[in-house]
Amino acid sequence: MERTLFERLGGREGISAIVDTTVNNHMENPAVNARFLPLKDQQERLRIIKDHTIDFFSMGSGGPANYTGLDMVAAHTGMNISPGEYFHVMDDIMLALDANGIDEDSKKDVLSVLWSLKGMIVSK
Ligand code: HEM
């Protein structure tokens, strides 16, 4: 039987590593790091946001998860996120998938999920 995207990403443990790498990439990416650097001084809040993101990706890739965070519109509303920032975040995620040894087909699958969320995240 074909493996789910969740399994191909390494399950919860793999997704957790990908989220860690992604957040590190955001912290170092001058195009978006102003959004994320303040969370360095709020480690408890950062842990909750990371856990929500792990649940979100687990759920969205066919794995078991109970996502209790905000929906994508509510989580990003009021941030005035530009299309450019959205693409930088996509890049950071793709680089995190590379760094964690994810295969090309699975990367494309992640890309299509992320693309489907664009309208909920970018300000109109
Ligand atoms: C498809 C792309 C994206 C996905 C899947 C995504 C997903 C998420 C998730 C699941 C959360 C946690 C929500 C919660 O804890 O309730 C979150 C929070 C956050 N996102 Fe995104 N996001 C995306 C794009 C972006 C972009 C482009 C930016 C800005 C450049 C951004 C900035 C943030 C920030 C700053 C938070 C923390 C909010 C807080 O402090 O509570 N996100 N995102």
Short mmCIF file of N, CA, C and O and ligand atoms in Angstrom, two decimals:
data_model
loop_
_atom_site.label_atom_id
_atom_site.label_comp_id
_atom_site.label_asym_id
_atom_site.label_seq_id
_atom_site.Cartn_x
_atom_site.Cartn_y
_atom_site.Cartn_z
N MET A 1 0.85 -1.21 0.00
CA MET A 1 0.00 0.00 0.00
C MET A 1 0.88 1.25 0.00
O MET A 1 1.95 1.26 0.61
N GLU A 2 0.43 2.30 -0.67
CA GLU A 2 1.21 3.54 -0.74
C GLU A 2 1.32 4.20 0.64
O GLU A 2 0.36 4.19 1.40
N ARG A 3 2.50 4.75 0.92
CA ARG A 3 2.68 5.39 2.23
C ARG A 3 2.05 6.77 2.22
O ARG A 3 2.13 7.49 1.21
N THR A 4 1.46 7.16 3.33
CA THR A 4 0.87 8.51 3.42
C THR A 4 2.00 9.54 3.46
O THR A 4 3.15 9.21 3.78
N LEU A 5 1.64 10.79 3.15
CA LEU A 5 2.63 11.87 3.23
C LEU A 5 3.17 11.96 4.66
O LEU A 5 4.37 12.17 4.87
N PHE A 6 2.30 11.80 5.63
CA PHE A 6 2.71 11.82 7.05
C PHE A 6 3.85 10.82 7.28
O PHE A 6 4.87 11.16 7.89
N GLU A 7 3.69 9.60 6.74
CA GLU A 7 4.74 8.57 6.92
C GLU A 7 6.01 8.98 6.18
O GLU A 7 7.12 8.81 6.69
N ARG A 8 5.85 9.52 4.97
CA ARG A 8 7.03 9.89 4.17
C ARG A 8 7.80 11.06 4.78
O ARG A 8 8.98 11.25 4.51
N LEU A 9 7.11 11.87 5.62
CA LEU A 9 7.78 12.98 6.30
C LEU A 9 8.44 12.51 7.60
O LEU A 9 9.03 13.31 8.32
N GLY A 10 8.31 11.22 7.89
CA GLY A 10 8.96 10.68 9.08
C GLY A 10 8.06 10.70 10.31
O GLY A 10 8.56 10.67 11.45
N GLY A 11 6.74 10.75 10.08
CA GLY A 11 5.81 10.73 11.21
C GLY A 11 5.96 11.98 12.08
O GLY A 11 6.56 12.98 11.66
N ARG A 12 5.46 11.90 13.27
CA ARG A 12 5.48 13.06 14.16
C ARG A 12 6.90 13.53 14.47
O ARG A 12 7.18 14.71 14.53
N GLU A 13 7.79 12.55 14.63
CA GLU A 13 9.18 12.89 14.94
C GLU A 13 9.83 13.64 13.77
O GLU A 13 10.50 14.66 13.96
N GLY A 14 9.60 13.14 12.55
CA GLY A 14 10.16 13.79 11.37
C GLY A 14 9.59 15.19 11.18
O GLY A 14 10.33 16.15 10.90
N ILE A 15 8.28 15.33 11.37
CA ILE A 15 7.63 16.63 11.19
C ILE A 15 8.14 17.60 12.26
O ILE A 15 8.36 18.79 11.98
N SER A 16 8.35 17.10 13.45
CA SER A 16 8.87 17.94 14.53
C SER A 16 10.25 18.51 14.15
O SER A 16 10.53 19.70 14.35
N ALA A 17 11.11 17.67 13.56
CA ALA A 17 12.45 18.13 13.12
C ALA A 17 12.31 19.15 11.99
O ALA A 17 13.03 20.16 11.95
N ILE A 18 11.36 18.92 11.08
CA ILE A 18 11.16 19.84 9.95
C ILE A 18 10.68 21.20 10.47
O ILE A 18 11.13 22.25 9.99
N VAL A 19 9.77 21.18 11.45
CA VAL A 19 9.27 22.45 12.02
C VAL A 19 10.42 23.20 12.72
O VAL A 19 10.57 24.41 12.56
N ASP A 20 11.26 22.48 13.46
CA ASP A 20 12.41 23.13 14.11
C ASP A 20 13.31 23.80 13.07
O ASP A 20 13.71 24.95 13.24
N THR A 21 13.63 23.06 12.01
CA THR A 21 14.51 23.63 10.97
C THR A 21 13.84 24.83 10.32
O THR A 21 14.49 25.85 10.05
N THR A 22 12.53 24.72 10.06
CA THR A 22 11.81 25.82 9.41
C THR A 22 11.87 27.09 10.27
O THR A 22 12.16 28.19 9.76
N VAL A 23 11.61 26.94 11.56
CA VAL A 23 11.63 28.12 12.44
C VAL A 23 13.04 28.71 12.49
O VAL A 23 13.21 29.94 12.41
N ASN A 24 14.06 27.85 12.54
CA ASN A 24 15.44 28.37 12.50
C ASN A 24 15.69 29.13 11.20
O ASN A 24 16.32 30.20 11.21
N ASN A 25 15.19 28.60 10.08
CA ASN A 25 15.36 29.29 8.80
C ASN A 25 14.68 30.65 8.82
O ASN A 25 15.23 31.65 8.35
N HIS A 26 13.45 30.70 9.38
CA HIS A 26 12.73 31.99 9.47
C HIS A 26 13.52 33.01 10.29
O HIS A 26 13.59 34.18 9.94
N MET A 27 14.14 32.53 11.38
CA MET A 27 14.89 33.42 12.27
C MET A 27 16.10 34.04 11.55
O MET A 27 16.58 35.10 11.91
N GLU A 28 16.59 33.31 10.52
CA GLU A 28 17.78 33.77 9.80
C GLU A 28 17.46 34.42 8.47
O GLU A 28 18.36 34.91 7.77
N ASN A 29 16.18 34.44 8.10
CA ASN A 29 15.80 34.97 6.78
C ASN A 29 15.39 36.44 6.94
O ASN A 29 14.33 36.74 7.51
N PRO A 30 16.21 37.38 6.45
CA PRO A 30 15.93 38.80 6.67
C PRO A 30 14.58 39.26 6.11
O PRO A 30 14.04 40.27 6.56
N ALA A 31 14.02 38.50 5.17
CA ALA A 31 12.73 38.91 4.59
C ALA A 31 11.57 38.68 5.55
O ALA A 31 10.51 39.30 5.41
N VAL A 32 11.71 37.76 6.51
CA VAL A 32 10.59 37.46 7.42
C VAL A 32 10.99 37.43 8.90
O VAL A 32 10.12 37.29 9.76
N ASN A 33 12.30 37.58 9.21
CA ASN A 33 12.67 37.31 10.61
C ASN A 33 12.11 38.32 11.61
O ASN A 33 11.94 37.99 12.78
N ALA A 34 11.74 39.52 11.14
CA ALA A 34 11.14 40.48 12.09
C ALA A 34 9.85 39.92 12.68
O ALA A 34 9.46 40.26 13.80
N ARG A 35 9.18 39.04 11.96
CA ARG A 35 7.92 38.43 12.44
C ARG A 35 8.19 37.40 13.53
O ARG A 35 7.30 37.13 14.35
N PHE A 36 9.35 36.76 13.46
CA PHE A 36 9.59 35.60 14.31
C PHE A 36 10.59 35.83 15.45
O PHE A 36 10.51 35.17 16.48
N LEU A 37 11.52 36.80 15.26
CA LEU A 37 12.55 37.01 16.29
C LEU A 37 11.97 37.31 17.68
O LEU A 37 12.52 36.84 18.69
N PRO A 38 10.85 38.08 17.78
CA PRO A 38 10.31 38.34 19.13
C PRO A 38 9.98 37.06 19.90
O PRO A 38 10.02 37.05 21.13
N LEU A 39 9.68 35.97 19.17
CA LEU A 39 9.32 34.72 19.85
C LEU A 39 10.53 34.07 20.54
O LEU A 39 10.36 33.20 21.38
N LYS A 40 11.74 34.52 20.18
CA LYS A 40 12.94 33.98 20.84
C LYS A 40 12.94 34.29 22.33
O LYS A 40 13.50 33.56 23.13
N ASP A 41 12.29 35.42 22.68
CA ASP A 41 12.21 35.80 24.09
C ASP A 41 10.94 35.28 24.77
O ASP A 41 10.63 35.66 25.89
N GLN A 42 10.19 34.45 24.04
CA GLN A 42 8.94 33.90 24.59
C GLN A 42 8.93 32.39 24.31
O GLN A 42 8.11 31.90 23.53
N GLN A 43 9.88 31.70 24.94
CA GLN A 43 10.10 30.29 24.62
C GLN A 43 8.86 29.42 24.85
O GLN A 43 8.60 28.50 24.08
N GLU A 44 8.09 29.74 25.91
CA GLU A 44 6.90 28.91 26.17
C GLU A 44 5.88 29.06 25.05
O GLU A 44 5.29 28.08 24.59
N ARG A 45 5.70 30.32 24.63
CA ARG A 45 4.74 30.58 23.54
C ARG A 45 5.24 29.95 22.24
O ARG A 45 4.46 29.35 21.50
N LEU A 46 6.55 30.03 22.00
CA LEU A 46 7.13 29.43 20.79
C LEU A 46 6.91 27.92 20.78
O LEU A 46 6.59 27.33 19.75
N ARG A 47 7.04 27.30 21.98
CA ARG A 47 6.82 25.84 22.08
C ARG A 47 5.38 25.50 21.69
O ARG A 47 5.11 24.53 20.97
N ILE A 48 4.42 26.33 22.16
CA ILE A 48 3.00 26.07 21.84
C ILE A 48 2.76 26.24 20.34
O ILE A 48 2.11 25.40 19.71
N ILE A 49 3.32 27.31 19.77
CA ILE A 49 3.13 27.55 18.33
C ILE A 49 3.76 26.40 17.52
O ILE A 49 3.16 25.91 16.55
N LYS A 50 4.95 25.94 17.95
CA LYS A 50 5.58 24.81 17.25
C LYS A 50 4.71 23.56 17.37
O LYS A 50 4.52 22.84 16.39
N ASP A 51 4.20 23.29 18.58
CA ASP A 51 3.36 22.09 18.76
C ASP A 51 2.11 22.19 17.89
O ASP A 51 1.69 21.20 17.28
N HIS A 52 1.51 23.38 17.84
CA HIS A 52 0.33 23.56 16.98
C HIS A 52 0.70 23.28 15.52
O HIS A 52 -0.06 22.65 14.78
N THR A 53 1.89 23.78 15.12
CA THR A 53 2.30 23.61 13.71
C THR A 53 2.58 22.14 13.40
O THR A 53 2.23 21.65 12.32
N ILE A 54 3.17 21.42 14.37
CA ILE A 54 3.39 19.97 14.19
C ILE A 54 2.04 19.26 14.02
O ILE A 54 1.86 18.44 13.11
N ASP A 55 1.07 19.61 14.88
CA ASP A 55 -0.27 19.00 14.77
C ASP A 55 -0.92 19.34 13.43
O ASP A 55 -1.55 18.50 12.80
N PHE A 56 -0.76 20.61 13.03
CA PHE A 56 -1.37 21.08 11.78
C PHE A 56 -0.84 20.28 10.59
O PHE A 56 -1.59 19.80 9.75
N PHE A 57 0.50 20.13 10.53
CA PHE A 57 1.11 19.39 9.41
C PHE A 57 0.81 17.90 9.50
O PHE A 57 0.67 17.24 8.46
N SER A 58 0.72 17.38 10.72
CA SER A 58 0.39 15.96 10.87
C SER A 58 -1.01 15.70 10.32
O SER A 58 -1.23 14.78 9.52
N MET A 59 -1.93 16.57 10.72
CA MET A 59 -3.32 16.44 10.27
C MET A 59 -3.41 16.59 8.75
O MET A 59 -4.07 15.81 8.08
N GLY A 60 -2.70 17.60 8.21
CA GLY A 60 -2.78 17.90 6.78
C GLY A 60 -2.06 16.89 5.90
O GLY A 60 -2.18 16.94 4.67
N SER A 61 -1.31 15.97 6.51
CA SER A 61 -0.57 14.99 5.71
C SER A 61 -1.09 13.57 5.94
O SER A 61 -0.45 12.61 5.51
N GLY A 62 -2.23 13.48 6.59
CA GLY A 62 -2.86 12.17 6.74
C GLY A 62 -2.46 11.42 7.99
O GLY A 62 -2.66 10.20 8.08
N GLY A 63 -1.89 12.12 8.95
CA GLY A 63 -1.48 11.46 10.19
C GLY A 63 -2.48 11.72 11.30
O GLY A 63 -3.39 12.53 11.16
N PRO A 64 -2.31 11.03 12.43
CA PRO A 64 -3.20 11.27 13.57
C PRO A 64 -2.80 12.56 14.26
O PRO A 64 -1.63 12.79 14.50
N ALA A 65 -3.76 13.44 14.51
CA ALA A 65 -3.46 14.69 15.22
C ALA A 65 -4.77 15.34 15.61
O ALA A 65 -5.80 15.16 14.96
N ASN A 66 -4.70 16.08 16.68
CA ASN A 66 -5.86 16.84 17.12
C ASN A 66 -5.41 18.30 17.15
O ASN A 66 -4.85 18.75 18.14
N TYR A 67 -5.62 19.01 16.06
CA TYR A 67 -5.14 20.39 15.97
C TYR A 67 -6.02 21.30 16.81
O TYR A 67 -7.23 21.36 16.61
N THR A 68 -5.40 22.00 17.76
CA THR A 68 -6.18 22.87 18.65
C THR A 68 -5.79 24.34 18.47
O THR A 68 -6.23 25.19 19.23
N GLY A 69 -4.95 24.63 17.46
CA GLY A 69 -4.57 26.02 17.22
C GLY A 69 -5.65 26.76 16.45
O GLY A 69 -6.73 26.23 16.19
N LEU A 70 -5.34 27.98 16.11
CA LEU A 70 -6.27 28.82 15.37
C LEU A 70 -6.34 28.34 13.92
O LEU A 70 -5.39 27.74 13.41
N ASP A 71 -7.48 28.65 13.24
CA ASP A 71 -7.50 28.34 11.81
C ASP A 71 -6.57 29.33 11.09
O ASP A 71 -6.14 30.32 11.68
N MET A 72 -6.22 29.02 9.83
CA MET A 72 -5.17 29.79 9.14
C MET A 72 -5.54 31.26 8.94
O MET A 72 -4.66 32.13 8.98
N VAL A 73 -6.82 31.56 8.75
CA VAL A 73 -7.22 32.96 8.62
C VAL A 73 -7.03 33.66 9.96
O VAL A 73 -6.37 34.70 10.05
N ALA A 74 -7.55 33.07 11.03
CA ALA A 74 -7.47 33.70 12.35
C ALA A 74 -6.01 33.84 12.81
O ALA A 74 -5.64 34.85 13.42
N ALA A 75 -5.16 32.83 12.51
CA ALA A 75 -3.77 32.87 12.99
C ALA A 75 -2.98 34.00 12.33
O ALA A 75 -2.04 34.51 12.92
N HIS A 76 -3.36 34.39 11.11
CA HIS A 76 -2.55 35.35 10.37
C HIS A 76 -3.25 36.66 10.10
O HIS A 76 -2.65 37.58 9.52
N THR A 77 -4.48 36.77 10.52
CA THR A 77 -5.22 37.98 10.24
C THR A 77 -4.62 39.16 11.01
O THR A 77 -4.09 38.98 12.12
N GLY A 78 -4.60 40.32 10.40
CA GLY A 78 -4.04 41.49 11.06
C GLY A 78 -2.53 41.60 10.91
O GLY A 78 -1.94 42.61 11.26
N MET A 79 -1.86 40.55 10.39
CA MET A 79 -0.40 40.61 10.23
C MET A 79 -0.02 41.32 8.93
O MET A 79 1.15 41.65 8.74
N ASN A 80 -0.97 41.47 8.04
CA ASN A 80 -0.71 42.15 6.77
C ASN A 80 0.43 41.47 6.00
O ASN A 80 1.37 42.13 5.55
N ILE A 81 0.33 40.17 5.84
CA ILE A 81 1.39 39.38 5.20
C ILE A 81 1.34 39.59 3.68
O ILE A 81 0.29 39.45 3.06
N SER A 82 2.50 39.93 3.10
CA SER A 82 2.57 40.19 1.65
C SER A 82 2.82 38.88 0.89
O SER A 82 3.31 37.90 1.47
N PRO A 83 2.51 38.86 -0.42
CA PRO A 83 2.81 37.67 -1.22
C PRO A 83 4.30 37.33 -1.16
O PRO A 83 4.67 36.16 -1.11
N GLY A 84 5.17 38.35 -1.13
CA GLY A 84 6.61 38.10 -1.06
C GLY A 84 6.98 37.34 0.21
O GLY A 84 7.76 36.38 0.17
N GLU A 85 6.40 37.76 1.33
CA GLU A 85 6.69 37.06 2.59
C GLU A 85 6.21 35.61 2.54
O GLU A 85 6.88 34.70 3.03
N TYR A 86 5.03 35.43 1.95
CA TYR A 86 4.49 34.07 1.82
C TYR A 86 5.49 33.19 1.06
O TYR A 86 5.79 32.07 1.46
N PHE A 87 6.05 33.71 -0.05
CA PHE A 87 6.99 32.90 -0.84
C PHE A 87 8.29 32.64 -0.07
O PHE A 87 8.88 31.56 -0.21
N HIS A 88 8.74 33.60 0.72
CA HIS A 88 9.93 33.35 1.55
C HIS A 88 9.67 32.23 2.56
O HIS A 88 10.54 31.38 2.78
N VAL A 89 8.48 32.24 3.16
CA VAL A 89 8.14 31.18 4.12
C VAL A 89 8.09 29.83 3.40
O VAL A 89 8.59 28.82 3.90
N MET A 90 7.52 29.81 2.19
CA MET A 90 7.50 28.57 1.39
C MET A 90 8.93 28.07 1.14
O MET A 90 9.22 26.89 1.26
N ASP A 91 9.82 29.01 0.75
CA ASP A 91 11.23 28.67 0.50
C ASP A 91 11.86 28.06 1.74
O ASP A 91 12.56 27.05 1.67
N ASP A 92 11.63 28.72 2.89
CA ASP A 92 12.21 28.24 4.15
C ASP A 92 11.74 26.81 4.44
O ASP A 92 12.50 25.98 4.94
N ILE A 93 10.47 26.55 4.13
CA ILE A 93 9.93 25.20 4.40
C ILE A 93 10.56 24.19 3.43
O ILE A 93 10.98 23.10 3.83
N MET A 94 10.68 24.58 2.14
CA MET A 94 11.29 23.67 1.15
C MET A 94 12.74 23.35 1.52
O MET A 94 13.19 22.20 1.42
N LEU A 95 13.49 24.38 1.98
CA LEU A 95 14.88 24.16 2.40
C LEU A 95 14.94 23.24 3.62
O LEU A 95 15.85 22.42 3.75
N ALA A 96 13.95 23.39 4.51
CA ALA A 96 13.89 22.52 5.70
C ALA A 96 13.62 21.08 5.28
O ALA A 96 14.16 20.14 5.87
N LEU A 97 12.80 20.88 4.24
CA LEU A 97 12.54 19.52 3.76
C LEU A 97 13.83 18.92 3.19
O LEU A 97 14.15 17.76 3.46
N ASP A 98 14.57 19.72 2.41
CA ASP A 98 15.87 19.26 1.89
C ASP A 98 16.80 18.87 3.04
O ASP A 98 17.41 17.80 3.02
N ALA A 99 16.90 19.77 4.02
CA ALA A 99 17.84 19.55 5.14
C ALA A 99 17.49 18.29 5.91
O ALA A 99 18.36 17.68 6.54
N ASN A 100 16.20 17.90 5.86
CA ASN A 100 15.78 16.71 6.60
C ASN A 100 15.64 15.48 5.69
O ASN A 100 15.04 14.46 6.09
N GLY A 101 16.19 15.59 4.47
CA GLY A 101 16.29 14.41 3.59
C GLY A 101 14.97 13.93 2.99
O GLY A 101 14.83 12.74 2.69
N ILE A 102 14.01 14.85 2.82
CA ILE A 102 12.71 14.46 2.24
C ILE A 102 12.81 14.34 0.72
O ILE A 102 13.42 15.20 0.07
N ASP A 103 12.20 13.30 0.14
CA ASP A 103 12.32 13.05 -1.30
C ASP A 103 11.51 14.07 -2.13
O ASP A 103 10.61 14.72 -1.62
N GLU A 104 11.86 14.15 -3.42
CA GLU A 104 11.27 15.18 -4.31
C GLU A 104 9.75 15.06 -4.43
O GLU A 104 9.05 16.07 -4.41
N ASP A 105 9.23 13.86 -4.56
CA ASP A 105 7.77 13.70 -4.71
C ASP A 105 7.04 14.21 -3.46
O ASP A 105 6.01 14.88 -3.56
N SER A 106 7.59 13.91 -2.31
CA SER A 106 6.95 14.35 -1.06
C SER A 106 7.05 15.87 -0.95
O SER A 106 6.11 16.53 -0.47
N LYS A 107 8.18 16.44 -1.41
CA LYS A 107 8.31 17.91 -1.39
C LYS A 107 7.21 18.55 -2.24
O LYS A 107 6.60 19.55 -1.85
N LYS A 108 6.95 17.95 -3.41
CA LYS A 108 5.90 18.49 -4.28
C LYS A 108 4.54 18.39 -3.61
O LYS A 108 3.69 19.29 -3.73
N ASP A 109 4.32 17.30 -2.89
CA ASP A 109 3.04 17.13 -2.18
C ASP A 109 2.87 18.21 -1.10
O ASP A 109 1.80 18.80 -0.95
N VAL A 110 3.96 18.50 -0.38
CA VAL A 110 3.89 19.55 0.66
C VAL A 110 3.61 20.90 -0.01
O VAL A 110 2.76 21.68 0.45
N LEU A 111 4.31 21.14 -1.13
CA LEU A 111 4.15 22.40 -1.85
C LEU A 111 2.69 22.62 -2.24
O LEU A 111 2.15 23.73 -2.10
N SER A 112 2.02 21.57 -2.69
CA SER A 112 0.64 21.77 -3.14
C SER A 112 -0.29 22.03 -1.96
O SER A 112 -1.24 22.80 -2.07
N VAL A 113 0.00 21.43 -0.80
CA VAL A 113 -0.82 21.73 0.39
C VAL A 113 -0.61 23.20 0.78
O VAL A 113 -1.57 23.94 1.02
N LEU A 114 0.66 23.62 0.80
CA LEU A 114 0.96 25.01 1.21
C LEU A 114 0.33 26.01 0.25
O LEU A 114 -0.22 27.04 0.67
N TRP A 115 0.39 25.68 -1.04
CA TRP A 115 -0.18 26.58 -2.06
C TRP A 115 -1.68 26.76 -1.83
O TRP A 115 -2.23 27.86 -1.99
N SER A 116 -2.35 25.66 -1.45
CA SER A 116 -3.81 25.74 -1.26
C SER A 116 -4.18 26.66 -0.11
O SER A 116 -5.33 27.10 0.00
N LEU A 117 -3.22 26.98 0.77
CA LEU A 117 -3.51 27.82 1.94
C LEU A 117 -3.21 29.30 1.70
O LEU A 117 -3.51 30.15 2.54
N LYS A 118 -2.61 29.60 0.53
CA LYS A 118 -2.11 30.95 0.27
C LYS A 118 -3.18 32.03 0.52
O LYS A 118 -2.93 33.03 1.18
N GLY A 119 -4.38 31.80 -0.03
CA GLY A 119 -5.44 32.80 0.06
C GLY A 119 -5.87 33.09 1.49
O GLY A 119 -6.45 34.14 1.76
N MET A 120 -5.61 32.16 2.40
CA MET A 120 -6.01 32.36 3.80
C MET A 120 -4.94 33.12 4.58
O MET A 120 -5.19 33.59 5.69
N ILE A 121 -3.72 33.23 4.02
CA ILE A 121 -2.60 33.76 4.77
C ILE A 121 -2.16 35.14 4.28
O ILE A 121 -1.84 36.02 5.07
N VAL A 122 -2.19 35.32 2.95
CA VAL A 122 -1.76 36.58 2.37
C VAL A 122 -2.89 37.61 2.47
O VAL A 122 -4.04 37.29 2.19
N SER A 123 -2.52 38.84 2.86
CA SER A 123 -3.53 39.90 2.98
C SER A 123 -4.00 40.35 1.61
O SER A 123 -3.21 40.44 0.68
N LYS A 124 -5.29 40.66 1.53
CA LYS A 124 -5.82 41.10 0.23
C LYS A 124 -5.90 42.61 0.19
O LYS A 124 -5.90 43.24 1.21
C1 HEM B 1 1.38 28.18 4.00
C2 HEM B 1 2.09 28.88 4.84
C3 HEM B 1 1.86 28.93 6.34
C4 HEM B 1 1.37 27.99 7.20
C5 HEM B 1 0.91 26.55 6.90
C6 HEM B 1 1.36 28.58 8.53
C7 HEM B 1 0.95 27.92 9.68
C8 HEM B 1 0.91 28.47 10.94
C9 HEM B 1 0.42 27.81 12.14
C10 HEM B 1 -0.15 26.38 12.19
C11 HEM B 1 0.57 28.66 13.17
C12 HEM B 1 0.20 28.39 14.66
C13 HEM B 1 -1.16 28.96 14.98
C14 HEM B 1 -1.52 28.77 16.45
O1 HEM B 1 -0.65 28.48 17.28
O2 HEM B 1 -2.72 28.93 16.79
C15 HEM B 1 1.18 29.88 12.64
C16 HEM B 1 1.54 30.98 13.39
C17 HEM B 1 2.25 32.05 12.90
N1 HEM B 1 2.52 32.34 11.58
FE1 HEM B 1 2.12 31.15 10.02
N2 HEM B 1 1.83 29.86 8.45
C18 HEM B 1 2.15 30.12 7.14
C19 HEM B 1 2.65 31.30 6.62
C20 HEM B 1 3.07 32.38 7.36
C21 HEM B 1 3.69 33.58 6.83
C22 HEM B 1 3.90 33.85 5.33
C23 HEM B 1 4.01 34.37 7.90
C24 HEM B 1 4.69 35.72 7.94
C25 HEM B 1 5.72 36.03 7.21
C26 HEM B 1 3.57 33.66 9.10
C27 HEM B 1 3.72 34.13 10.39
C28 HEM B 1 3.26 33.49 11.52
C29 HEM B 1 3.49 33.99 12.87
C30 HEM B 1 4.30 35.25 13.26
C31 HEM B 1 2.85 33.10 13.74
C32 HEM B 1 2.79 33.17 15.28
C33 HEM B 1 1.54 33.89 15.68
C34 HEM B 1 1.54 34.12 17.17
O3 HEM B 1 2.46 34.79 17.66
O4 HEM B 1 0.63 33.60 17.84
N3 HEM B 1 3.00 32.48 8.74
N4 HEM B 1 1.36 29.74 11.29
#
